[in-house]
Structure formats: structure tokens, C-alpha cells
Coordinates of C-alpha atoms and ligand atoms in Angstrom, one line a residue:
M1 CA -89.8 54.5 14.0
T2 CA -86.7 55.1 16.1
A3 CA -87.5 56.7 19.4
L4 CA -86.2 60.2 19.8
A5 CA -84.0 61.0 22.7
T6 CA -86.0 62.9 25.3
P7 CA -85.3 66.5 26.1
R8 CA -82.9 67.2 29.0
N9 CA -85.7 67.2 31.5
S10 CA -89.5 67.4 31.6
T11 CA -89.8 71.0 32.5
R12 CA -87.4 72.7 30.1
H13 CA -87.5 72.4 26.3
V14 CA -84.6 72.2 24.0
N15 CA -84.4 75.8 22.7
F16 CA -83.1 76.5 19.2
A17 CA -84.2 80.1 19.2
G18 CA -82.2 82.8 17.4
G19 CA -81.9 85.1 20.4
P20 CA -82.5 85.6 23.2
A21 CA -81.1 82.1 23.2
L22 CA -80.5 79.1 25.4
I23 CA -78.2 79.5 28.4
P24 CA -76.3 76.5 29.9
D25 CA -78.0 74.8 32.9
E26 CA -74.9 75.4 35.0
V27 CA -74.9 79.1 34.4
L28 CA -78.7 79.4 35.1
Q29 CA -78.1 77.6 38.4
E30 CA -75.3 80.0 39.4
A31 CA -77.6 82.9 38.5
Q32 CA -80.5 81.5 40.5
E33 CA -78.2 81.3 43.6
S34 CA -76.9 84.8 42.9
I35 CA -80.3 86.3 42.5
W36 CA -81.1 85.2 46.0
N37 CA -77.8 85.9 47.7
H38 CA -74.9 87.1 45.5
A39 CA -71.5 85.6 46.5
G40 CA -72.5 85.4 50.2
T41 CA -73.1 89.1 50.4
G42 CA -76.6 88.7 51.7
V43 CA -77.8 90.9 48.8
G44 CA -79.1 89.5 45.5
I45 CA -77.3 90.4 42.3
L46 CA -80.4 92.2 40.9
E47 CA -80.3 94.4 44.0
T48 CA -76.6 95.0 44.1
G49 CA -75.5 98.6 43.6
H50 CA -73.4 99.3 40.5
R51 CA -70.7 101.1 42.6
T52 CA -70.5 98.6 45.4
S53 CA -67.3 96.5 46.0
A54 CA -69.4 93.4 45.2
F55 CA -70.2 94.8 41.7
D56 CA -66.6 96.1 41.3
L57 CA -65.6 92.4 41.5
V58 CA -68.3 91.3 39.0
L59 CA -67.2 93.8 36.5
E60 CA -63.5 93.1 37.0
E61 CA -64.0 89.3 36.6
T62 CA -66.3 89.7 33.6
L63 CA -63.8 91.9 31.8
R64 CA -60.9 89.6 32.7
D65 CA -62.7 86.5 31.5
I66 CA -64.0 88.1 28.3
R67 CA -60.4 89.1 27.5
A68 CA -59.2 85.6 28.2
V69 CA -61.9 83.9 26.1
G70 CA -61.5 86.2 23.1
Q71 CA -57.8 86.5 23.4
V72 CA -58.3 90.2 23.2
P73 CA -55.0 92.0 22.5
K74 CA -53.6 94.6 24.9
S75 CA -54.0 97.2 22.2
H76 CA -57.8 96.9 22.5
D77 CA -60.3 98.1 25.2
V78 CA -63.4 96.2 26.2
L79 CA -66.6 98.2 26.7
L80 CA -69.9 96.9 28.0
L81 CA -72.5 99.2 26.7
P82 CA -76.3 99.4 27.3
G83 CA -78.6 98.8 24.4
G84 CA -78.5 96.0 21.8
A85 CA -76.4 95.5 18.7
Q86 CA -78.5 97.9 16.7
M87 CA -77.8 100.7 19.2
Q88 CA -74.2 100.3 18.0
F89 CA -75.4 100.5 14.3
A90 CA -76.2 104.1 15.2
L91 CA -73.5 105.0 17.8
L92 CA -70.6 103.7 15.8
P93 CA -71.0 106.0 12.8
T94 CA -72.1 108.8 15.1
N95 CA -68.8 108.5 17.1
A96 CA -66.5 107.7 14.2
L97 CA -67.6 109.9 11.3
R98 CA -66.7 113.5 10.7
P99 CA -67.7 115.7 7.7
G100 CA -66.4 114.2 4.5
D101 CA -65.6 110.8 6.0
R102 CA -66.7 107.7 4.2
A103 CA -67.8 104.4 5.9
L104 CA -67.9 101.3 3.7
F105 CA -70.3 98.3 4.1
I106 CA -70.4 94.8 2.8
D107 CA -74.0 93.8 2.6
T108 CA -74.4 90.0 3.3
G109 CA -77.8 89.9 4.9
T110 CA -80.5 91.6 7.0
W111 CA -78.2 92.8 9.8
S112 CA -75.5 94.3 7.6
A113 CA -78.2 96.0 5.4
R114 CA -79.7 97.5 8.6
A115 CA -76.3 98.7 9.8
Y116 CA -75.7 100.3 6.4
A117 CA -79.1 102.0 6.5
D118 CA -78.5 103.4 9.9
A119 CA -75.0 104.5 9.2
A120 CA -76.4 106.4 6.1
R121 CA -78.7 108.3 8.5
A122 CA -76.0 109.0 11.0
A123 CA -73.6 110.1 8.2
A124 CA -76.2 112.4 6.7
L125 CA -76.4 114.2 10.0
C126 CA -72.7 115.2 9.9
G127 CA -72.0 115.5 6.2
A128 CA -70.3 112.1 5.9
H129 CA -71.1 109.2 3.6
A130 CA -72.0 105.5 3.9
E131 CA -71.3 103.4 0.8
C132 CA -72.1 99.8 0.1
V133 CA -69.2 98.1 -1.7
W134 CA -70.8 94.7 -2.2
S135 CA -74.3 93.3 -1.8
G136 CA -75.6 89.8 -1.9
S137 CA -79.3 90.9 -1.9
D138 CA -79.8 90.2 -5.6
T139 CA -78.9 86.6 -5.1
G140 CA -81.0 86.2 -2.0
Y141 CA -78.0 86.5 0.3
R142 CA -77.1 82.9 -0.4
Q143 CA -73.4 83.6 -0.5
L144 CA -70.6 86.0 0.6
P145 CA -68.2 87.8 -1.7
P146 CA -66.0 85.4 -3.6
A147 CA -62.7 84.5 -1.9
G148 CA -60.1 87.0 -2.7
H149 CA -62.6 89.8 -3.2
A150 CA -60.9 92.8 -1.7
A151 CA -63.2 95.6 -0.6
D152 CA -62.6 98.9 -2.4
A153 CA -59.4 100.3 -0.8
R154 CA -60.3 103.9 -1.3
V155 CA -59.5 105.9 1.8
A156 CA -62.3 105.1 4.3
R157 CA -62.9 105.6 7.9
Y158 CA -63.8 102.0 8.3
L159 CA -65.3 98.9 6.6
H160 CA -68.3 97.2 8.3
Y161 CA -69.1 93.5 7.8
C162 CA -71.1 90.9 9.7
S163 CA -69.1 87.8 10.5
N164 CA -72.2 85.5 10.8
N165 CA -75.5 86.3 9.1
T166 CA -77.9 85.0 11.7
I167 CA -81.0 85.0 9.5
E168 CA -79.6 83.8 6.2
G169 CA -77.3 81.3 7.8
T170 CA -74.0 82.2 6.2
H171 CA -70.6 83.1 7.8
W172 CA -67.2 84.4 6.8
A173 CA -64.4 81.8 7.0
A174 CA -62.0 84.7 7.7
P175 CA -62.4 88.5 7.9
P176 CA -62.6 90.3 4.5
A177 CA -59.4 91.7 3.1
C178 CA -59.4 95.5 3.2
A179 CA -57.0 98.3 3.8
A180 CA -59.5 100.3 5.9
P181 CA -60.0 99.7 9.6
L182 CA -62.3 96.7 10.0
V183 CA -65.5 96.8 12.0
C184 CA -67.2 93.5 12.7
D185 CA -70.8 92.8 13.9
A186 CA -70.2 89.5 15.6
T187 CA -73.5 89.4 17.5
S188 CA -74.4 85.8 16.6
D189 CA -70.9 84.2 16.5
I190 CA -68.9 86.0 19.2
F191 CA -66.7 83.4 21.0
S192 CA -68.2 80.5 18.9
R193 CA -64.9 80.1 17.1
P194 CA -61.5 81.7 17.1
W195 CA -61.5 85.1 15.4
P196 CA -58.5 87.4 14.9
M197 CA -59.4 90.3 17.1
E198 CA -56.1 92.0 16.3
Q199 CA -57.2 92.5 12.7
H200 CA -60.1 94.7 13.8
A201 CA -60.6 98.2 14.8
V202 CA -64.0 97.3 16.4
I203 CA -65.8 94.0 17.1
F204 CA -69.2 94.3 18.7
A205 CA -71.8 91.9 19.8
G206 CA -75.2 92.1 21.4
A207 CA -75.0 89.7 24.4
Q208 CA -78.3 87.7 24.0
K209 CA -77.0 85.0 21.6
N210 CA -73.7 83.7 22.7
L211 CA -73.0 85.8 25.8
G212 CA -76.0 85.7 28.1
I213 CA -79.0 88.0 28.1
A214 CA -80.4 91.0 26.3
G215 CA -79.7 94.6 27.2
L216 CA -75.9 94.6 26.8
T217 CA -73.5 95.0 24.0
L218 CA -69.8 94.0 24.1
V219 CA -67.6 96.4 22.2
I220 CA -63.9 95.5 21.7
I221 CA -62.1 98.5 20.3
E222 CA -58.6 99.3 19.3
R223 CA -57.5 102.1 21.6
S224 CA -56.0 104.2 18.9
F225 CA -59.3 104.0 17.0
L226 CA -61.2 104.9 20.1
Q227 CA -58.9 107.9 20.6
S228 CA -59.6 109.1 17.1
M229 CA -63.4 109.3 17.7
R230 CA -65.4 112.4 18.0
D231 CA -65.3 114.2 21.3
D232 CA -68.3 116.4 21.0
L233 CA -71.2 114.0 21.7
P234 CA -73.7 114.0 24.5
L235 CA -72.3 111.8 27.3
M236 CA -74.3 108.7 27.0
M237 CA -73.8 108.5 23.2
S238 CA -70.0 108.9 23.5
W239 CA -67.9 105.8 23.3
R240 CA -64.9 107.7 24.6
R241 CA -66.8 108.9 27.7
N242 CA -68.1 105.4 28.4
A243 CA -64.6 104.0 28.1
E244 CA -63.1 106.7 30.4
Q245 CA -65.7 105.7 33.0
G246 CA -65.0 102.0 32.7
S247 CA -68.5 101.3 31.2
R248 CA -70.1 102.8 34.3
L249 CA -71.0 106.2 33.0
N250 CA -74.5 105.7 34.3
T251 CA -76.2 102.6 35.9
P252 CA -75.1 99.8 33.6
P253 CA -77.2 96.7 32.9
T254 CA -75.7 95.0 36.0
F255 CA -77.4 91.6 35.6
A256 CA -76.6 91.4 31.9
I257 CA -72.9 92.1 32.8
Y258 CA -73.0 89.5 35.5
M259 CA -74.5 86.9 33.0
A260 CA -71.8 87.8 30.4
G261 CA -69.2 87.1 33.0
R262 CA -70.7 83.7 33.9
M263 CA -71.0 82.8 30.2
A264 CA -67.3 83.7 29.6
A265 CA -66.2 81.7 32.6
W266 CA -68.4 78.8 31.4
I267 CA -66.7 78.9 28.0
L268 CA -63.3 78.9 29.6
R269 CA -64.2 75.9 31.8
Q270 CA -65.4 74.0 28.6
G271 CA -62.0 74.5 27.0
G272 CA -62.3 77.9 25.3
V273 CA -63.4 79.0 21.8
A274 CA -61.4 76.3 20.0
E275 CA -63.5 73.7 21.9
M276 CA -66.7 75.7 21.1
A277 CA -65.8 75.8 17.5
A278 CA -65.2 72.0 17.3
R279 CA -68.6 71.4 19.0
N280 CA -70.4 73.9 16.8
A281 CA -68.9 72.4 13.7
R282 CA -70.2 68.9 14.7
K283 CA -73.6 70.2 15.6
S284 CA -74.2 72.1 12.4
A285 CA -72.7 69.3 10.3
A286 CA -75.3 66.9 11.7
V287 CA -78.1 69.2 10.7
Y288 CA -76.6 70.0 7.3
Q289 CA -76.2 66.3 6.6
A290 CA -79.9 65.8 7.3
I291 CA -80.6 68.6 4.8
D292 CA -78.2 67.3 2.1
Q293 CA -79.4 63.7 2.4
S294 CA -83.1 64.6 2.2
A295 CA -83.1 64.3 -1.6
G296 CA -84.5 67.8 -1.8
F297 CA -87.2 67.6 0.9
F298 CA -85.3 70.3 2.8
S299 CA -83.5 73.1 1.0
G300 CA -80.8 75.2 2.7
T301 CA -80.9 79.0 2.4
A302 CA -77.1 79.3 2.1
D303 CA -74.6 78.0 -0.5
V304 CA -72.5 75.1 0.9
Q305 CA -69.2 77.0 1.0
D306 CA -70.5 79.8 3.1
R307 CA -72.7 77.9 5.6
S308 CA -72.8 79.2 9.2
A309 CA -71.8 76.9 12.0
V310 CA -74.3 78.3 14.4
N311 CA -77.5 79.3 12.4
V312 CA -78.7 76.6 10.1
S313 CA -81.5 78.0 7.9
F314 CA -83.6 75.9 5.7
R315 CA -87.2 75.3 4.4
C316 CA -89.5 72.6 3.2
A317 CA -91.3 72.8 -0.2
T318 CA -94.3 74.7 1.3
K319 CA -95.1 77.1 4.2
E320 CA -97.6 74.5 5.4
L321 CA -94.9 71.9 5.7
D322 CA -92.6 74.4 7.5
A323 CA -95.4 75.0 10.0
A324 CA -96.0 71.3 10.4
F325 CA -92.3 70.8 11.0
T326 CA -92.1 73.4 13.8
A327 CA -95.3 72.2 15.4
E328 CA -94.3 68.6 15.4
A329 CA -90.8 69.5 16.7
A330 CA -92.4 71.6 19.5
A331 CA -94.6 68.7 20.5
L332 CA -91.4 66.7 21.0
G333 CA -89.9 69.5 23.2
M334 CA -87.8 71.2 20.5
V335 CA -88.8 74.9 20.3
G336 CA -87.7 78.1 18.7
L337 CA -87.2 76.5 15.2
E338 CA -89.3 79.1 13.3
G339 CA -87.3 81.2 10.9
H340 CA -86.9 85.0 11.6
R341 CA -90.2 86.9 11.2
T342 CA -88.7 88.6 8.1
S343 CA -87.7 85.4 6.3
G344 CA -90.0 82.6 7.4
G345 CA -88.8 79.0 6.9
I346 CA -87.0 77.1 9.6
R347 CA -83.9 78.0 11.5
A348 CA -81.9 75.9 14.0
S349 CA -79.7 78.2 16.0
M350 CA -77.1 76.2 17.8
Y351 CA -75.0 78.6 19.8
N352 CA -72.4 77.5 22.3
A353 CA -74.9 76.5 25.0
L354 CA -76.7 74.0 22.8
P355 CA -75.7 70.4 23.7
E356 CA -74.4 68.2 20.8
S357 CA -77.1 65.7 21.7
A358 CA -79.8 68.3 20.8
A359 CA -78.4 68.7 17.3
A360 CA -78.3 64.9 16.8
T361 CA -81.9 64.7 18.0
L362 CA -83.0 67.4 15.6
A363 CA -81.2 65.7 12.7
E364 CA -82.9 62.4 13.5
F365 CA -86.3 64.2 13.7
M366 CA -85.7 65.8 10.3
R367 CA -85.1 62.3 8.7
Q368 CA -88.3 61.0 10.3
F369 CA -90.3 64.0 9.3
A370 CA -89.1 63.8 5.7
A371 CA -90.0 60.1 5.5
R372 CA -93.5 60.8 6.8
H373 CA -94.3 63.8 4.7
R374 CA -92.6 63.0 1.4
Ligands
PLP401 C1 -79.5 89.7 16.5 C2 -78.6 90.5 15.7 C3 -78.6 91.9 15.7 C4 -79.6 92.7 16.5 O1 -79.4 92.7 17.8 P1 -80.2 93.6 18.8 O2 -79.5 93.5 20.1 O3 -81.6 93.1 18.9 O4 -80.1 95.0 18.3 C5 -77.6 92.5 15.0 N1 -76.7 91.9 14.3 C6 -76.6 90.5 14.3 C7 -75.6 89.9 13.5 C8 -77.6 89.8 15.0 O5 -77.5 88.5 14.9

């Protein structure tokens, strides 16, 4: 049997977790330094006040680098809001919908289904409506709407879709065609490939997958859409009030903001999102090849044309084999391969920070595992 490449070092495993996810060594080292003494201020970043000049600079640099990485157009504001992506499932409809309004949803997986369910609750509170215009649930979320499928163009406040379905392992190759303002949940693929920000009214992403640590959500929003939002909400729930105060309406998650800044700077140093996309395509291709060449030992959960480049979901013939797979992989230092608790199976999440060598090692392990357990 060919020897597997060893993990990067003996104390840290290779982490394929869906999120919170792996962070580049370089960024962790910067953070370690900064926790002790941030930028030579003599105060650690965890202890730095959110209205100090040191934190002014962190926020300024984070916003600047996020804009640069995402090529965020001038027409759009960048907000850094507390709470995870699911907080925005609630706040977005709460801010956007007025009585009689209609929000549309394309249901391509667990996260869009949850966003739809929460929007329906928020809509009911104000006499608005949430409608699902397409759902892949009957076909096990294996695929996205067929190319050329145009979402119902009836007058709508917005259309929500999820660019990368983290659990089911599918992604959109391009945003859906629709006349309504587009809202995108990009939590699992933000900055993992070029994405046309200018076609969107809102793109939001919880930070813990591709942009650092939990507790923060990036919201990129077209200024005119922001200005059209409700103005009668309690302060902390209001996107407009948060925007007016530069994302410092209250004490923001300062460390998560710092980490998002370090991640954005790291992506820029690596060559930006185009380089990330090239690496992610190679990593996922290596694992998909191991699935496709396994003569049915492994089966993917997504149809080939819609496969995600960052979350590769698959399973063996039995739950026992899935469990043996993740246990044997863990013994070799490859952890976090268990599928989502709602779906089971196996999932290799290979966000920006995962080195290409780790994907190659996993693919080699898959070949050896299939040969041993066939
Ligand atoms: C992980 C994930 C979420 C949930 O994020 P939280 O920050 O835990 O609320 C939502 N949407 C997508 C696409 C995700 O991958």
C-alpha cells in the first residue's frame, strides 16, 4: 500500500469540517501574536476597545480588503453584523418586507429551505408573503433548476437563493436569471470563486467557513436597496441603523472582524479569488475523481453538472462503512469528514484554507479504503 502523506505537523490535524472550518497557519500565527500584543499597542486584540484608534484601523483595513477581494462595486455598502447567517434569514425579510410584499425563494437545499421557513414567519408578522418558486426537495436536492430556468418574474421584493449548498454539495455556476432584486446566501462559497456582486441587491455570508470565525456575518448590500428598507425597527434589528453607525451600533464581534480582515488579506496575498477558484477546482476534482473511479463504491449526493467546488458530499453503501471511513481517516489525521448531522454520510469541505496536498491525500485514502473494503 502506498504510504499516505503525513498531516502538516504532528499536533494539528487536517480539518475537512463544514464550519467552523480550517484557518490558514499564517493567519493563526498572526492572530496568536495579536492576541498577546496587537500591532505593538501593548494591548491584545481581544482586549482592545471597539472605539479605540487601534480598532478603527482594524475595521478600516478589514472593510478595505473585503472590498478588494470581492471586487465590491461602489454602489454597494459592506456591513459586518453580529450573529450568524441564520440571523440574516430573519433580519433580511424583517427589514425588507412591508404589508403586501412578496419575497421569492429557490429551494435548493437545507439552508435555502430554512431561509424560506424563517422568511415565511417574518412575512406573517407584517402581512407580507414568502413564496417558493422552485424546489429540489422531491429529487433529494441532487440538482439545481435547469439552465435557463427563469424564476417567476411577478413583481417581487426580492428573490433569495443559496449559491453553494453546503450540505448537499451543489453550487450554481452563475446566479439565477430573475427580474427581481437578487439576494444570495453565499455563506459557504464567499470569495472561493469570482461572483458578480453587481448583479445582487444583497449577498450575505456567515464568516466561519471562508472568512474566519463564528459570530460575524458579512452583508454586502446595494445602497438603494438598503435605503428602501423599513425604518421602524428596534435599533439592533435595523440594517439601516447598523449601516449608519458603520457596523458599530453596539460592541461588534471585534475579534471576528479582525479575523475576517486577516483572511481577506491572506486571500489577496495568495492572488485573489481567481486563484482560490483555480485551487478549489483542482481540490474538488481530485476527490470527485476518486468517487467517479470507485466503480460505485462511493456515490456522490449531487448530480455531476451541479457539483460544488468546496463541499464534496458522498456516501458508501452502508452507514457502517461511512463510520469506518471517517474513523480510519481520523486515525490518519484527517478529521471533520462526517456529513452534516441532518444528512449523515461523508462530506469533505475544502474551503480556501485547505491546502491542495490535503485533497490529494484524501483522494488517495479513498482509493485505498475502497480497495480494502470492497
Ligand atoms: C453554514 C451555513 C448557514 C448557517 O450559518 P450560521 O452562521 O450557523 O447561522 C447558512 N447558510 C449556508 C449556505 C451555510 O453554509
